[in-house]
């Protein structure tokens, strides 16, 4: 009996964020600092 | 056996300063969130942008300590992504992005008004055919037509130069055109570009 070869054509399920994007997010997270001074929150980014 | 740590525990760890918890969260939900965004925007670049923006919102909310543990992480980030998708489409409606295609071609805006070589050859051919047809007109009509069309003279100037009234010049021009059309149609001449 012949084999049935199927190909996953559903591109939607194959999409995922690139490693560079993940890397950027992780670096952004590490550099982001939120400080609360007198009840007011300040964000600073330390690159 | 690999035990999967619950999202809420990862969030707590992240809030406590464990950056690796964020990496786990991103990698765990990467495909699902990206697929969701892609299914709406159908563009990998935009998907990437929205994905990034969604996680930036997540990071800021968690770092600010304003995250509400009531709901679960995935529905929360999905809602953020969904809102960003709506923003994306709203922005694009205000400022539509044109892409090259049959309906709209950027090159058409950049081109000059000059005819291409083929069109120029056809135009020259039509001009020369028309010149021959003009020669077939009666002398008085031919004179007025040449002055008006080829020398770009006004009917006032034509009347001064030919010694006839403006109305006569207008009439001769009219008959010149009628006769030209007649010659063209009787001889089945094609004068189109």
Coordinates of C-alpha atoms in Angstrom, one line a residue:
Chain A
X1 CA 0.0 0.0 0.0
X2 CA 1.4 3.4 -0.9
X3 CA 2.4 5.7 1.8
X4 CA 0.5 9.0 2.2
X5 CA 2.8 11.9 2.6
X6 CA 1.2 15.0 4.1
X7 CA 2.7 18.4 4.4
X8 CA 1.8 20.9 7.1
X9 CA 0.6 23.8 5.0
X10 CA -0.8 25.7 7.9
X11 CA 1.6 28.6 8.0
X12 CA -0.1 30.1 11.0
X13 CA 1.0 27.3 13.3
X14 CA 4.6 27.6 12.1
X15 CA 5.0 31.3 13.0
X16 CA 7.0 32.2 16.1
X17 CA 9.0 35.2 17.2
X18 CA 12.6 35.2 16.1
X19 CA 15.4 34.5 18.7
X20 CA 16.6 38.1 18.2
X21 CA 13.2 39.4 19.3
X22 CA 13.3 37.2 22.4
X23 CA 16.8 38.3 23.1
X24 CA 15.7 42.0 22.8
X25 CA 12.9 41.4 25.2
X26 CA 15.2 39.7 27.8
X27 CA 17.7 42.5 27.5
X28 CA 15.0 45.1 27.8
X29 CA 13.7 43.4 30.9
X30 CA 17.2 43.3 32.4
X31 CA 17.8 47.0 31.7
X32 CA 14.4 48.3 32.9
X33 CA 14.3 49.5 36.4
X34 CA 11.1 50.9 38.1
X35 CA 11.7 53.0 41.2
X36 CA 8.9 54.4 43.4
X37 CA 9.8 57.7 45.0
X38 CA 7.2 59.4 47.2
X39 CA 4.4 57.3 45.7
X40 CA 5.4 58.1 42.1
X41 CA 6.8 55.4 39.9
X42 CA 9.8 56.2 37.7
X43 CA 11.0 54.0 34.9
X44 CA 14.6 54.0 33.9
X45 CA 16.4 52.1 31.3
X46 CA 20.0 51.2 32.0
X47 CA 21.7 50.2 28.8
Chain B
X1 CA 10.0 13.4 34.0
X2 CA 9.9 17.1 33.2
X3 CA 7.7 19.1 35.5
X4 CA 6.2 22.2 34.0
X5 CA 6.2 25.2 36.4
X6 CA 2.9 27.0 36.5
X7 CA 2.7 30.4 34.8
X8 CA 1.7 32.1 38.0
X9 CA 4.8 30.8 39.8
X10 CA 7.0 32.0 36.9
X11 CA 5.5 35.4 37.2
X12 CA 6.1 35.5 41.0
X13 CA 9.7 34.4 40.3
X14 CA 10.1 37.1 37.7
X15 CA 8.7 39.8 40.0
X16 CA 11.1 38.6 42.6
X17 CA 14.0 39.3 40.1
X18 CA 14.5 36.0 38.4
X19 CA 15.0 37.0 34.7
X20 CA 15.1 33.4 33.5
X21 CA 11.4 33.0 34.5
X22 CA 10.6 35.6 31.8
X23 CA 12.5 33.6 29.2
X24 CA 10.6 30.5 30.1
X25 CA 7.3 32.4 29.8
X26 CA 8.2 33.8 26.4
X27 CA 9.4 30.5 25.1
X28 CA 6.4 28.6 26.4
X29 CA 3.9 30.9 24.8
X30 CA 5.8 32.1 21.8
X31 CA 4.2 29.9 19.2
X32 CA 0.7 30.4 20.5
X33 CA 0.8 34.2 20.7
X34 CA 2.7 34.6 17.4
X35 CA 0.2 32.3 15.6
X36 CA -2.7 34.3 17.1
X37 CA -1.2 37.6 15.9
X38 CA -0.2 36.2 12.5
X39 CA -3.7 34.8 11.9
X40 CA -5.0 38.4 12.2
X41 CA -2.4 40.5 10.5
X42 CA -1.0 37.9 8.0
X43 CA 2.4 39.5 8.0
X44 CA 5.5 38.1 9.7
X45 CA 7.1 41.5 10.3
X46 CA 4.1 43.0 11.9
X47 CA 3.6 39.8 13.9
X48 CA 7.1 40.2 15.2
X49 CA 6.5 43.9 16.1
X50 CA 3.2 43.2 17.9
X51 CA 4.6 40.3 19.8
X52 CA 7.5 42.4 21.0
X53 CA 5.2 45.3 22.0
X54 CA 2.9 42.9 23.8
X55 CA 5.8 41.5 25.9
X56 CA 7.1 45.0 26.6
X57 CA 3.7 45.9 28.1
X58 CA 3.9 42.6 30.1
X59 CA 7.4 43.4 31.4
X60 CA 6.5 47.0 32.3
X61 CA 3.3 45.9 34.1
X62 CA 5.1 43.2 36.1
X63 CA 8.0 45.4 37.0
X64 CA 5.6 48.2 38.1
X65 CA 3.9 45.6 40.3
X66 CA 0.5 46.4 38.8
X67 CA -0.2 42.9 37.5
X68 CA -3.5 41.5 38.7
X69 CA -3.2 37.8 39.5
X70 CA -7.0 37.3 39.1
X71 CA -6.8 36.1 35.6
X72 CA -4.3 33.8 34.0
X73 CA -1.2 34.9 32.1
X74 CA -2.1 33.6 28.7
X75 CA -5.5 35.2 28.4
X76 CA -4.0 38.4 29.7
X77 CA -1.2 38.6 27.1
X78 CA -3.6 37.5 24.4
X79 CA -5.9 40.4 25.3
X80 CA -2.9 42.8 25.1
X81 CA -2.0 41.4 21.7
X82 CA -5.6 41.6 20.5
X83 CA -5.7 45.3 21.5
X84 CA -2.4 46.0 19.8
X85 CA -3.7 44.3 16.6
X86 CA -6.8 46.6 16.7
X87 CA -4.4 49.6 17.2
X88 CA -2.4 48.4 14.2
X89 CA -5.5 48.3 12.0
X90 CA -6.8 51.6 13.2
X91 CA -3.4 53.3 12.5
X92 CA -3.3 51.7 9.0
X93 CA -6.8 53.0 8.3
X94 CA -5.7 56.5 9.0
X95 CA -2.5 56.1 7.2
X96 CA -2.9 53.4 4.6
X97 CA 0.2 51.6 3.5
X98 CA 0.5 51.2 -0.2
X99 CA 2.2 48.3 -1.6
X100 CA 3.3 47.8 -5.2
X101 CA 0.6 46.1 -7.2
X102 CA -1.6 46.5 -10.3
X103 CA -3.9 48.9 -8.6
X104 CA -1.2 51.2 -7.3
X105 CA 2.3 51.3 -8.6
X106 CA 4.9 53.5 -7.0
X107 CA 6.9 53.7 -10.2
X108 CA 4.0 55.4 -11.9
X109 CA 4.5 58.4 -9.6
X110 CA 8.2 58.5 -10.4
X111 CA 8.0 58.3 -14.2
X112 CA 8.4 61.2 -16.5
X113 CA 5.8 62.4 -19.0
X114 CA 7.9 61.4 -22.0
X115 CA 6.6 58.7 -24.3
X116 CA 8.5 55.5 -24.6
X117 CA 10.3 54.8 -27.9
X118 CA 7.5 52.7 -29.3
X119 CA 4.8 55.3 -28.5
X120 CA 7.0 58.0 -29.9
X121 CA 7.4 56.2 -33.2
X122 CA 3.6 55.7 -33.4
X123 CA 3.0 59.3 -32.6
X124 CA 5.5 60.4 -35.3
X125 CA 3.8 58.1 -37.8
X126 CA 0.4 59.6 -37.0
X127 CA 1.7 63.1 -37.2
X128 CA 3.2 62.5 -40.6
X129 CA 0.0 60.7 -41.9
X130 CA -2.0 63.7 -40.7
X131 CA 0.3 66.1 -42.5
X132 CA -0.4 64.2 -45.7
X133 CA -4.2 64.4 -45.1
X134 CA -4.0 68.1 -44.4
X135 CA -2.4 68.5 -47.9
X136 CA -5.6 67.1 -49.4
X137 CA -7.8 69.9 -47.9
X138 CA -8.9 72.9 -50.0
X139 CA -6.3 75.8 -49.9
X140 CA -8.4 78.2 -47.7
X141 CA -9.2 75.5 -45.1
X142 CA -5.7 74.1 -45.1
X143 CA -4.3 77.6 -44.5
X144 CA -6.5 78.2 -41.4
X145 CA -5.9 74.8 -40.0
X146 CA -2.1 75.0 -40.3
X147 CA -2.1 78.5 -38.7
X148 CA -4.3 77.3 -35.8
X149 CA -2.9 73.9 -35.1
X150 CA 0.8 74.0 -36.2
X151 CA 1.5 77.7 -35.6
X152 CA -0.7 78.0 -32.6
X153 CA -2.1 81.3 -33.8
X154 CA -5.4 82.7 -32.4
X155 CA -8.4 83.2 -34.7
X156 CA -7.9 87.0 -34.4
X157 CA -4.3 86.6 -35.7
X158 CA -5.5 84.2 -38.4
X159 CA -8.2 86.7 -39.5
X160 CA -5.6 89.5 -39.6
X161 CA -3.1 87.4 -41.6
X162 CA -5.6 86.0 -44.1
X163 CA -7.7 89.2 -44.5
X164 CA -11.0 87.4 -43.6
X165 CA -13.3 87.9 -40.6
X166 CA -12.9 85.9 -37.5
X167 CA -16.2 84.1 -38.2
X168 CA -15.0 83.1 -41.7
X169 CA -11.7 81.8 -40.2
X170 CA -13.8 79.8 -37.6
X171 CA -16.0 78.4 -40.3
X172 CA -13.0 77.4 -42.4
X173 CA -11.5 75.6 -39.4
X174 CA -14.7 73.8 -38.8
X175 CA -15.0 72.6 -42.4
X176 CA -11.3 71.7 -42.4
X177 CA -11.9 69.3 -39.4
X178 CA -15.1 67.9 -40.9
X179 CA -13.3 67.2 -44.2
X180 CA -10.4 65.7 -42.4
X181 CA -12.7 63.3 -40.6
X182 CA -14.4 62.5 -43.8
X183 CA -11.1 61.6 -45.5
X184 CA -10.0 59.5 -42.6
X185 CA -13.3 57.6 -42.5
X186 CA -13.6 57.1 -46.3
X187 CA -10.1 55.8 -46.5
X188 CA -10.3 53.6 -43.4
X189 CA -7.2 55.3 -41.9
X190 CA -6.4 54.5 -38.3
X191 CA -5.1 57.5 -36.4
X192 CA -4.9 56.1 -32.9
X193 CA -2.0 55.5 -30.7

